[in-house]
PDB file of C-alpha atoms and ligand atoms in Angstrom:
ATOM      1  CA  MET A1297       0.181   0.090  -0.371  1.00 35.00           C
ATOM      2  CA  HIS A1298       1.329   3.383  -0.961  1.00 40.00           C
ATOM      3  CA  PHE A1299       2.045   5.847   1.857  1.00 41.00           C
ATOM      4  CA  THR A1300      -0.835   8.250   1.373  1.00 41.00           C
ATOM      5  CA  GLY A1301       0.346  10.866   4.482  1.00 43.00           C
ATOM      6  CA  ILE A1302       0.525  14.531   4.425  1.00 46.00           C
ATOM      7  CA  LEU A1303       3.696  16.463   6.287  1.00 45.00           C
ATOM      8  CA  LEU A1304       2.474  19.218   7.336  1.00 43.00           C
ATOM      9  CA  SER A1305       5.419  21.643   8.840  1.00 40.00           C
ATOM     10  CA  TYR A1306       3.967  24.990  11.641  1.00 37.00           C
ATOM     11  CA  ALA A1307       6.622  28.014  11.683  1.00 34.00           C
ATOM     12  CA  SER A1308       5.146  30.091  14.790  1.00 33.00           C
ATOM     13  CA  VAL A1309       4.092  32.733  11.883  1.00 31.00           C
ATOM     14  CA  GLY A1310       3.354  30.694   9.086  1.00 33.00           C
ATOM     15  CA  MET A1311       0.568  28.664   7.628  1.00 36.00           C
ATOM     16  CA  ALA A1312       0.197  24.700   7.426  1.00 36.00           C
ATOM     17  CA  PHE A1313       1.641  23.517   4.644  1.00 35.00           C
ATOM     18  CA  VAL A1314       2.531  20.020   2.340  1.00 34.00           C
ATOM     19  CA  LEU A1315       6.169  19.824   2.883  1.00 37.00           C
ATOM     20  CA  SER A1316       7.177  17.622   0.744  1.00 39.00           C
ATOM     21  CA  ASP A1317       7.296  13.279  -0.289  1.00 54.00           C
ATOM     22  CA  PRO A1318       6.703  11.185   2.256  1.00 61.00           C
ATOM     23  CA  LYS A1319       8.638   9.181   1.095  1.00 66.00           C
ATOM     24  CA  MET A1320      11.500  11.961   2.481  1.00 74.00           C
ATOM     25  CA  SER A1321      13.913  12.455   5.547  1.00 83.00           C
ATOM     26  CA  LEU A1322      12.087  15.015   7.657  1.00 85.00           C
ATOM     27  CA  ASN A1323      14.649  16.806  10.403  1.00 88.00           C
ATOM     28  CA  SER A1324      17.095  13.948   8.377  1.00 90.00           C
ATOM     29  CA  ILE A1325      15.057  11.052   9.866  1.00 92.00           C
ATOM     30  CA  PRO A1326      14.277   8.704   7.477  1.00 91.00           C
ATOM     31  CA  PHE A1327      10.691   7.625   6.827  1.00 90.00           C
ATOM     32  CA  SER A1328      11.336   3.434   8.251  1.00 91.00           C
ATOM     33  CA  THR A1329      12.416   4.798  11.547  1.00 94.00           C
ATOM     34  CA  ARG A1330       9.069   7.143  11.302  1.00 93.00           C
ATOM     35  CA  VAL A1331       7.429   3.866  11.274  1.00 93.00           C
ATOM     36  CA  HIS A1332       9.031   2.300  13.712  1.00 96.00           C
ATOM     37  CA  TRP A1333       8.113   4.638  16.436  1.00 97.00           C
ATOM     38  CA  MET A1334       4.379   4.626  14.953  1.00 96.00           C
ATOM     39  CA  ARG A1335       5.262   0.791  15.849  1.00 98.00           C
ATOM     40  CA  GLU A1336       6.166   1.149  19.137  1.00 98.00           C
ATOM     41  CA  ALA A1337       3.349   3.741  19.669  1.00 98.00           C
ATOM     42  CA  ASN A1338       0.648   0.308  18.817  1.00 98.00           C
ATOM     43  CA  ALA A1339       2.721  -2.121  20.942  1.00 98.00           C
ATOM     44  CA  ALA A1340       2.220   0.098  23.972  1.00 98.00           C
ATOM     45  CA  LEU A1341      -0.671  -0.252  24.607  1.00 98.00           C
ATOM     46  CA  LYS A1342      -0.238  -4.283  24.835  1.00 98.00           C
ATOM     47  CA  VAL A1343       2.614  -2.908  27.515  1.00 98.00           C
ATOM     48  CA  VAL A1344       0.353  -0.642  29.604  1.00 98.00           C
ATOM     49  CA  THR A1345      -2.697  -1.852  29.253  1.00 97.00           C
ATOM     50  CA  GLY A1346      -2.006  -5.766  29.125  1.00 97.00           C
ATOM     51  CA  SER A1347      -4.041  -5.408  25.877  1.00 97.00           C
ATOM     52  CA  PRO A1348      -3.200  -5.427  22.174  1.00 97.00           C
ATOM     53  CA  CYS A1349      -6.839  -4.326  21.802  1.00 98.00           C
ATOM     54  CA  PRO A1350      -8.152  -2.194  24.802  1.00 98.00           C
ATOM     55  CA  PHE A1351     -10.961  -0.447  23.799  1.00 98.00           C
ATOM     56  CA  ALA A1352      -9.448   3.221  23.905  1.00 98.00           C
ATOM     57  CA  ALA A1353      -6.152   2.357  22.199  1.00 98.00           C
ATOM     58  CA  PHE A1354      -4.289   5.359  21.804  1.00 98.00           C
ATOM     59  CA  GLY A1355      -0.937   4.868  22.453  1.00 98.00           C
ATOM     60  CA  THR A1356       1.815   7.634  22.443  1.00 99.00           C
ATOM     61  CA  VAL A1357       6.112   6.728  22.576  1.00 99.00           C
ATOM     62  CA  ILE A1358       8.590   9.529  23.098  1.00 98.00           C
ATOM     63  CA  VAL A1359      11.974   9.970  21.533  1.00 98.00           C
ATOM     64  CA  ASN A1360      15.066  12.112  21.498  1.00 98.00           C
ATOM     65  CA  HIS A1361      16.091  12.513  17.780  1.00 97.00           C
ATOM     66  CA  THR A1362      18.916  14.582  18.620  1.00 95.00           C
ATOM     67  CA  ASN A1363      21.642  12.189  18.069  1.00 92.00           C
ATOM     68  CA  THR A1364      20.515  11.225  14.188  1.00 89.00           C
ATOM     69  CA  ASP A1365      22.721   8.272  14.136  1.00 89.00           C
ATOM     70  CA  GLY A1366      20.934   5.143  14.748  1.00 94.00           C
ATOM     71  CA  LEU A1367      16.844   5.370  15.734  1.00 97.00           C
ATOM     72  CA  GLY A1368      16.856   7.249  18.467  1.00 97.00           C
ATOM     73  CA  ASP A1369      16.454   7.099  22.317  1.00 98.00           C
ATOM     74  CA  LEU A1370      13.069   6.559  24.174  1.00 98.00           C
ATOM     75  CA  LEU A1371      12.650   7.484  26.870  1.00 98.00           C
ATOM     76  CA  CYS A1372       9.056   6.362  27.099  1.00 98.00           C
ATOM     77  CA  ILE A1373       5.960   5.816  26.870  1.00 98.00           C
ATOM     78  CA  GLY A1374       1.713   5.946  27.345  1.00 98.00           C
ATOM     79  CA  ALA A1375      -0.792   4.281  26.813  1.00 98.00           C
ATOM     80  CA  ASN A1376      -4.875   5.910  27.317  1.00 98.00           C
ATOM     81  CA  GLU A1377      -5.323   4.964  31.254  1.00 98.00           C
ATOM     82  CA  ASN A1378      -8.102   6.796  32.064  1.00 97.00           C
ATOM     83  CA  SER A1379     -10.510   3.576  32.680  1.00 96.00           C
ATOM     84  CA  LEU A1380      -7.243   2.302  34.020  1.00 96.00           C
ATOM     85  CA  THR A1381      -7.513   4.783  36.832  1.00 97.00           C
ATOM     86  CA  GLY A1382     -10.563   6.698  36.292  1.00 98.00           C
ATOM     87  CA  ASN A1383      -8.611  10.295  35.558  1.00 98.00           C
ATOM     88  CA  PRO A1384     -10.513  10.803  32.711  1.00 98.00           C
ATOM     89  CA  THR A1385      -7.443  13.503  31.560  1.00 98.00           C
ATOM     90  CA  LEU A1386      -4.970  10.147  31.565  1.00 98.00           C
ATOM     91  CA  HIS A1387      -5.470  10.078  27.350  1.00 98.00           C
ATOM     92  CA  GLY A1388      -2.074   8.437  26.311  1.00 98.00           C
ATOM     93  CA  GLU A1389       0.009  11.297  24.790  1.00 98.00           C
ATOM     94  CA  MET A1390      -1.167  13.327  28.756  1.00 98.00           C
ATOM     95  CA  ALA A1391       0.000  10.003  30.060  1.00 98.00           C
ATOM     96  CA  ALA A1392       3.444   9.472  27.998  1.00 98.00           C
ATOM     97  CA  ILE A1393       4.095  13.644  29.218  1.00 98.00           C
ATOM     98  CA  LYS A1394       3.914  12.398  32.945  1.00 98.00           C
ATOM     99  CA  ASN A1395       5.454   9.090  32.342  1.00 98.00           C
ATOM    100  CA  CYS A1396       8.466  11.121  30.995  1.00 98.00           C
ATOM    101  CA  THR A1397       8.098  13.757  33.816  1.00 98.00           C
ATOM    102  CA  ALA A1398       9.097  11.067  36.040  1.00 98.00           C
ATOM    103  CA  ILE A1399      11.557   9.384  34.279  1.00 98.00           C
ATOM    104  CA  LEU A1400      13.204  12.900  33.972  1.00 98.00           C
ATOM    105  CA  THR A1401      12.936  14.124  37.420  1.00 98.00           C
ATOM    106  CA  ASP A1402      13.300  10.506  39.387  1.00 98.00           C
ATOM    107  CA  PRO A1403      17.190  11.556  41.281  1.00 98.00           C
ATOM    108  CA  ASN A1404      17.637   7.785  40.850  1.00 98.00           C
ATOM    109  CA  GLY A1405      16.831   6.976  37.505  1.00 97.00           C
ATOM    110  CA  ARG A1406      19.583   8.290  34.282  1.00 97.00           C
ATOM    111  CA  TYR A1407      18.493  11.761  34.115  1.00 98.00           C
ATOM    112  CA  ASN A1408      17.647  12.957  38.212  1.00 98.00           C
ATOM    113  CA  LEU A1409      17.290  16.366  36.289  1.00 98.00           C
ATOM    114  CA  THR A1410      15.465  19.040  38.098  1.00 98.00           C
ATOM    115  CA  ALA A1411      11.679  20.529  37.966  1.00 98.00           C
ATOM    116  CA  SER A1412      12.812  23.026  35.144  1.00 98.00           C
ATOM    117  CA  GLU A1413      15.447  20.915  33.107  1.00 98.00           C
ATOM    118  CA  ALA A1414      13.059  18.673  32.768  1.00 98.00           C
ATOM    119  CA  GLN A1415      10.894  20.434  31.242  1.00 98.00           C
ATOM    120  CA  ALA A1416      13.477  22.251  29.000  1.00 98.00           C
ATOM    121  CA  ALA A1417      13.929  18.739  27.902  1.00 98.00           C
ATOM    122  CA  PHE A1418      10.910  18.830  25.750  1.00 98.00           C
ATOM    123  CA  THR A1419      12.197  20.867  23.442  1.00 97.00           C
ATOM    124  CA  ASP A1420      14.651  17.691  22.439  1.00 97.00           C
ATOM    125  CA  LEU A1421      12.434  14.999  21.950  1.00 98.00           C
ATOM    126  CA  THR A1422       9.373  14.368  19.507  1.00 98.00           C
ATOM    127  CA  LEU A1423       6.630  12.609  20.079  1.00 98.00           C
ATOM    128  CA  TYR A1424       4.441  10.210  18.312  1.00 98.00           C
ATOM    129  CA  THR A1425       0.341   8.949  18.554  1.00 98.00           C
ATOM    130  CA  ASN A1426      -1.179   6.488  17.453  1.00 98.00           C
ATOM    131  CA  ALA A1427      -4.146   9.274  16.804  1.00 98.00           C
ATOM    132  CA  GLU A1428      -4.300  12.571  15.933  1.00 97.00           C
ATOM    133  CA  SER A1429      -4.303  14.404  19.015  1.00 98.00           C
ATOM    134  CA  CYS A1430      -7.541  16.036  21.343  1.00 98.00           C
ATOM    135  CA  PRO A1431      -7.245  19.016  21.643  1.00 98.00           C
ATOM    136  CA  MET A1432      -6.649  18.190  24.948  1.00 98.00           C
ATOM    137  CA  CYS A1433      -3.051  16.798  25.202  1.00 98.00           C
ATOM    138  CA  ALA A1434      -2.581  18.891  21.393  1.00 98.00           C
ATOM    139  CA  SER A1435      -2.210  22.311  23.676  1.00 98.00           C
ATOM    140  CA  GLY A1436      -0.231  19.660  26.051  1.00 98.00           C
ATOM    141  CA  ILE A1437       1.949  19.242  23.134  1.00 98.00           C
ATOM    142  CA  ARG A1438       2.533  23.105  23.326  1.00 98.00           C
ATOM    143  CA  TRP A1439       2.656  23.149  26.934  1.00 98.00           C
ATOM    144  CA  ALA A1440       5.276  20.646  26.731  1.00 98.00           C
ATOM    145  CA  GLY A1441       7.332  23.116  23.450  1.00 98.00           C
ATOM    146  CA  PHE A1442       7.564  19.321  21.471  1.00 98.00           C
ATOM    147  CA  ARG A1443      10.082  19.434  18.566  1.00 97.00           C
ATOM    148  CA  GLU A1444       8.040  17.428  16.446  1.00 96.00           C
ATOM    149  CA  TYR A1445       3.952  15.679  16.887  1.00 96.00           C
ATOM    150  CA  ILE A1446       3.593  13.081  14.737  1.00 95.00           C
ATOM    151  CA  TYR A1447       0.390  10.770  14.437  1.00 95.00           C
ATOM    152  CA  GLY A1448      -1.492   7.727  12.415  1.00 95.00           C
ATOM    153  CA  THR A1449      -5.390   7.739  12.599  1.00 96.00           C
ATOM    154  CA  SER A1450      -6.669  11.382  11.945  1.00 95.00           C
ATOM    155  CA  ILE A1451      -9.576  13.055  13.746  1.00 96.00           C
ATOM    156  CA  ASP A1452     -11.674  13.368  10.970  1.00 95.00           C
ATOM    157  CA  ARG A1453     -11.151   8.962  10.752  1.00 96.00           C
ATOM    158  CA  LEU A1454     -11.927   8.448  13.935  1.00 97.00           C
ATOM    159  CA  ILE A1455     -14.992  10.484  13.507  1.00 97.00           C
ATOM    160  CA  GLN A1456     -16.225   8.774  10.714  1.00 97.00           C
ATOM    161  CA  THR A1457     -15.922   5.878  12.448  1.00 97.00           C
ATOM    162  CA  GLY A1458     -18.268   6.421  15.058  1.00 98.00           C
ATOM    163  CA  TRP A1459     -16.161   8.202  17.949  1.00 98.00           C
ATOM    164  CA  GLY A1460     -17.122  10.868  19.980  1.00 97.00           C
ATOM    165  CA  GLN A1461     -14.254  13.332  19.943  1.00 97.00           C
ATOM    166  CA  ILE A1462     -13.973  17.598  20.221  1.00 97.00           C
ATOM    167  CA  ARG A1463     -13.101  18.330  16.562  1.00 96.00           C
ATOM    168  CA  ILE A1464     -10.555  20.773  16.913  1.00 97.00           C
ATOM    169  CA  PRO A1465      -7.433  18.941  14.652  1.00 96.00           C
ATOM    170  CA  SER A1466      -4.060  19.606  16.352  1.00 96.00           C
ATOM    171  CA  ILE A1467      -3.062  22.256  12.825  1.00 95.00           C
ATOM    172  CA  ASP A1468      -5.562  24.770  14.197  1.00 96.00           C
ATOM    173  CA  VAL A1469      -4.735  24.492  18.168  1.00 97.00           C
ATOM    174  CA  PHE A1470      -1.169  24.664  16.151  1.00 96.00           C
ATOM    175  CA  GLN A1471      -1.867  27.868  14.369  1.00 94.00           C
ATOM    176  CA  ALA A1472      -3.727  29.505  17.648  1.00 96.00           C
ATOM    177  CA  SER A1473      -0.279  28.682  19.823  1.00 96.00           C
ATOM    178  CA  PHE A1474       2.092  30.922  18.140  1.00 94.00           C
ATOM    179  CA  ASP A1475       2.524  33.019  21.292  1.00 97.00           C
ATOM    180  CA  LEU A1476       4.289  29.902  22.951  1.00 96.00           C
ATOM    181  CA  PRO A1477       8.280  28.922  21.989  1.00 94.00           C
ATOM    182  CA  ASN A1478       9.337  26.622  20.487  1.00 91.00           C
ATOM    183  CA  ALA A1479       7.543  25.534  17.356  1.00 89.00           C
ATOM    184  CA  ALA A1480       6.976  22.168  16.684  1.00 91.00           C
ATOM    185  CA  ARG A1481       6.962  20.046  13.000  1.00 91.00           C
ATOM    186  CA  LEU A1482       3.577  18.393  12.681  1.00 93.00           C
ATOM    187  CA  VAL A1483       3.477  15.268  10.547  1.00 91.00           C
ATOM    188  CA  GLY A1484      -0.160  13.360  10.173  1.00 91.00           C
ATOM    189  CA  ASN A1485      -1.225   9.926   8.749  1.00 91.00           C
ATOM    190  CA  LEU A1486       1.939   8.498   9.025  1.00 92.00           C
ATOM    191  CA  LEU A1487       1.646   4.344   8.838  1.00 93.00           C
ATOM    192  CA  VAL A1488      -2.694   4.451   9.283  1.00 94.00           C
ATOM    193  CA  ASN A1489      -2.838   1.296   7.549  1.00 94.00           C
ATOM    194  CA  GLU A1490      -1.010  -0.260  10.973  1.00 96.00           C
ATOM    195  CA  THR A1491      -3.328   2.525  12.590  1.00 97.00           C
ATOM    196  CA  ASP A1492      -6.602   2.460  11.435  1.00 97.00           C
ATOM    197  CA  PRO A1493      -7.243  -0.937  12.229  1.00 98.00           C
ATOM    198  CA  LEU A1494      -6.920  -0.296  16.064  1.00 98.00           C
ATOM    199  CA  PHE A1495      -9.573   2.206  16.318  1.00 98.00           C
ATOM    200  CA  LEU A1496     -12.396   0.478  13.222  1.00 98.00           C
ATOM    201  CA  TRP A1497     -13.233  -2.541  15.678  1.00 98.00           C
ATOM    202  CA  GLN A1498     -15.206  -0.502  18.422  1.00 98.00           C
ATOM    203  CA  TYR A1499     -18.129   0.852  16.038  1.00 97.00           C
ATOM    204  CA  ASP A1500     -17.855  -1.393  13.382  1.00 97.00           C
ATOM    205  CA  PRO A1501     -19.369  -5.264  14.310  1.00 95.00           C
ATOM    206  CA  LEU A1502     -18.872  -6.683  11.508  1.00 95.00           C
ATOM    207  CA  TYR A1503     -14.189  -5.314  11.204  1.00 97.00           C
ATOM    208  CA  PRO A1504     -11.831  -7.583  11.847  1.00 97.00           C
ATOM    209  CA  CYS A1505     -10.111  -7.256  15.643  1.00 98.00           C
ATOM    210  CA  PRO A1506      -6.708  -6.100  15.722  1.00 97.00           C
ATOM    211  CA  SER A1507      -4.007  -9.055  15.866  1.00 95.00           C
ATOM    212  CA  GLY A1508      -3.537 -11.318  18.490  1.00 96.00           C
ATOM    213  CA  CYS A1509      -7.629 -10.211  19.715  1.00 98.00           C
ATOM    214  CA  SER A1510     -10.923 -11.616  18.734  1.00 98.00           C
ATOM    215  CA  ARG A1511     -14.643 -11.271  18.786  1.00 97.00           C
ATOM    216  CA  SER A1512     -16.559 -11.927  21.767  1.00 95.00           C
ATOM    217  CA  GLU A1513     -19.079 -14.347  21.773  1.00 93.00           C
ATOM    218  CA  ASP A1514     -22.125 -11.590  21.529  1.00 93.00           C
ATOM    219  CA  GLY A1515     -20.021  -9.586  18.671  1.00 92.00           C
ATOM    220  CA  SER A1516     -19.794  -6.862  20.801  1.00 93.00           C
ATOM    221  CA  THR A1517     -16.758  -6.299  21.600  1.00 96.00           C
ATOM    222  CA  CYS A1518     -12.516  -7.448  20.652  1.00 98.00           C
ATOM    223  CA  GLU A1519     -11.145  -9.272  23.913  1.00 97.00           C
ATOM    224  CA  ALA A1520      -6.769 -10.203  23.718  1.00 96.00           C
ATOM    225  CA  ASN A1521      -6.985 -13.886  22.799  1.00 95.00           C
TER     226      ASN A1521
HETATM  227  C1  NAG B 293       2.090   0.119   5.551  1.00 88.71           C
HETATM  228  O1  NAG B 293       2.654   0.380   5.110  1.00 88.71           O
HETATM  229  C2  NAG B 293       4.026   0.839   4.756  1.00 88.71           C
HETATM  230  C3  NAG B 293       4.153   1.855   3.680  1.00 88.71           C
HETATM  231  O2  NAG B 293       3.843   3.446   4.412  1.00 88.71           O
HETATM  232  C4  NAG B 293       4.082  -0.345   4.388  1.00 88.71           C
HETATM  233  O3  NAG B 293       6.065  -0.510   4.964  1.00 88.71           O
HETATM  234  C5  NAG B 293       3.930  -1.549   5.718  1.00 88.71           C
HETATM  235  O4  NAG B 293       4.091  -3.120   5.208  1.00 88.71           O
HETATM  236  C6  NAG B 293       2.289  -1.629   5.704  1.00 88.71           C
HETATM  237  N1  NAG B 293       1.619  -3.062   6.494  1.00 88.71           N
HETATM  238  C7  NAG B 293       0.870  -3.724   6.253  1.00 88.71           C
HETATM  239  C8  NAG B 293       0.743  -4.380   7.482  1.00 88.71           C
HETATM  240  O5  NAG B 293       0.951  -3.572   5.623  1.00 88.71           O
HETATM  241  C1  NAG B 294       6.696   4.573  30.878  1.00 88.71           C
HETATM  242  O1  NAG B 294       7.325   4.097  30.276  1.00 88.71           O
HETATM  243  C2  NAG B 294       8.749   3.336  30.578  1.00 88.71           C
HETATM  244  C3  NAG B 294       9.882   3.501  29.567  1.00 88.71           C
HETATM  245  O2  NAG B 294       9.315   2.966  28.392  1.00 88.71           O
HETATM  246  C4  NAG B 294       8.015   2.518  30.659  1.00 88.71           C
HETATM  247  O3  NAG B 294       8.683   0.401  30.876  1.00 88.71           O
HETATM  248  C5  NAG B 294       6.357   2.144  31.352  1.00 88.71           C
HETATM  249  O4  NAG B 294       5.963   1.150  31.665  1.00 88.71           O
HETATM  250  C6  NAG B 294       5.932   3.768  31.142  1.00 88.71           C
HETATM  251  N1  NAG B 294       4.708   3.752  32.299  1.00 88.71           N
HETATM  252  C7  NAG B 294       3.716   3.913  31.651  1.00 88.71           C
HETATM  253  C8  NAG B 294       2.230   3.924  33.202  1.00 88.71           C
HETATM  254  O5  NAG B 294       3.184   3.814  31.417  1.00 88.71           O
HETATM  255  C1  NAG B 295      20.104  13.727  42.006  1.00 88.71           C
HETATM  256  O1  NAG B 295      21.199  15.519  41.278  1.00 88.71           O
HETATM  257  C2  NAG B 295      21.168  15.993  43.061  1.00 88.71           C
HETATM  258  C3  NAG B 295      21.267  17.012  42.388  1.00 88.71           C
HETATM  259  O2  NAG B 295      20.347  18.211  41.896  1.00 88.71           O
HETATM  260  C4  NAG B 295      21.780  15.455  44.063  1.00 88.71           C
HETATM  261  O3  NAG B 295      21.856  15.882  45.285  1.00 88.71           O
HETATM  262  C5  NAG B 295      21.967  13.479  43.642  1.00 88.71           C
HETATM  263  O4  NAG B 295      22.871  13.337  44.574  1.00 88.71           O
HETATM  264  C6  NAG B 295      21.469  12.760  42.733  1.00 88.71           C
HETATM  265  N1  NAG B 295      20.997  12.044  42.457  1.00 88.71           N
HETATM  266  C7  NAG B 295      22.023  10.399  42.046  1.00 88.71           C
HETATM  267  C8  NAG B 295      21.766   9.232  42.628  1.00 88.71           C
HETATM  268  O5  NAG B 295      23.137  10.618  42.390  1.00 88.71           O
HETATM  269  C1  NAG B 296      18.852  13.707  23.209  1.00 88.71           C
HETATM  270  O1  NAG B 296      20.128  13.454  22.864  1.00 88.71           O
HETATM  271  C2  NAG B 296      20.891  15.036  22.726  1.00 88.71           C
HETATM  272  C3  NAG B 296      22.178  14.051  21.755  1.00 88.71           C
HETATM  273  O2  NAG B 296      22.343  12.665  21.816  1.00 88.71           O
HETATM  274  C4  NAG B 296      21.559  14.597  24.644  1.00 88.71           C
HETATM  275  O3  NAG B 296      22.721  16.073  24.310  1.00 88.71           O
HETATM  276  C5  NAG B 296      20.205  16.058  25.234  1.00 88.71           C
HETATM  277  O4  NAG B 296      21.230  14.968  26.589  1.00 88.71           O
HETATM  278  C6  NAG B 296      19.253  14.022  25.008  1.00 88.71           C
HETATM  279  N1  NAG B 296      17.635  14.526  25.488  1.00 88.71           N
HETATM  280  C7  NAG B 296      17.591  13.500  26.804  1.00 88.71           C
HETATM  281  C8  NAG B 296      16.206  14.021  27.379  1.00 88.71           C
HETATM  282  O5  NAG B 296      17.935  12.280  26.850  1.00 88.71           O
HETATM  283 ZN1   ZN B 297      -6.243  13.238  23.891  1.00 88.71          ZN
END
């Protein structure tokens, strides 16, 4: 399947625009590396929730691509924790930002950063999320000052397939956030052939379950095998 993604770049005084051929390197990171990390965002679901097909299948990874040799350095992962914790704001992106903050400031961890150093560290980092962020998370991404923000399945696609969403695309949040420093580069619709299937079964009983899962007896949900 041909990659049909769009690459968008936003400068604090500019408009979103299609950057270039999707197979090009972006910020010196090849497409194959982007794909690797989007797959890891999908894989975060199993690690965090114990299931490859949680209902809220929103997974995130946060990576340091400052050193452009190799795949980059994984800092943390996250997945939607609403039903695990009862906290309705813990979407995958917020959970990952929380997790990374804890990892960056852990006095016994690899980084042992102060709070202000941890905040500053986000400006080096790339956030991959398997679905476009809601406006809360897109705003969180801008407050954090990420260098890059890359999503899979779009909000439009989620809405078309039955998901309730707040209908503000990330690009609008990014365009409205020009008062904040560190404009992030935004890339949409990466690897949707692998992210979409995680979101298309919930409201369509005939849609196949993600791999590792099968339909419950009454067909209403997908469950881990
Ligand atoms: C999805 O598309 C990418 C190219 O964009 C391709 O490398 C990958 O193999 C495809 N995945 C599947 C499961 O077909
Ligand atoms: C936090 O990220 C670490 C490192 O990727 C991962 O091992 C851990 O499972 C994550 N914790 C949560 C709650 O997502
Ligand atoms: C973490 O850094 C603080 C100084 O900011 C230092 O006092 C502390 O010993 C460090 N922790 C470890 C385990 O090295
Ligand atoms: C990101 O990588 C660069 C280059 O290797 C390094 O200097 C920086 O400390 C890293 N940032 C974090 C938060 O790991
Ligand atoms: Zn969100």
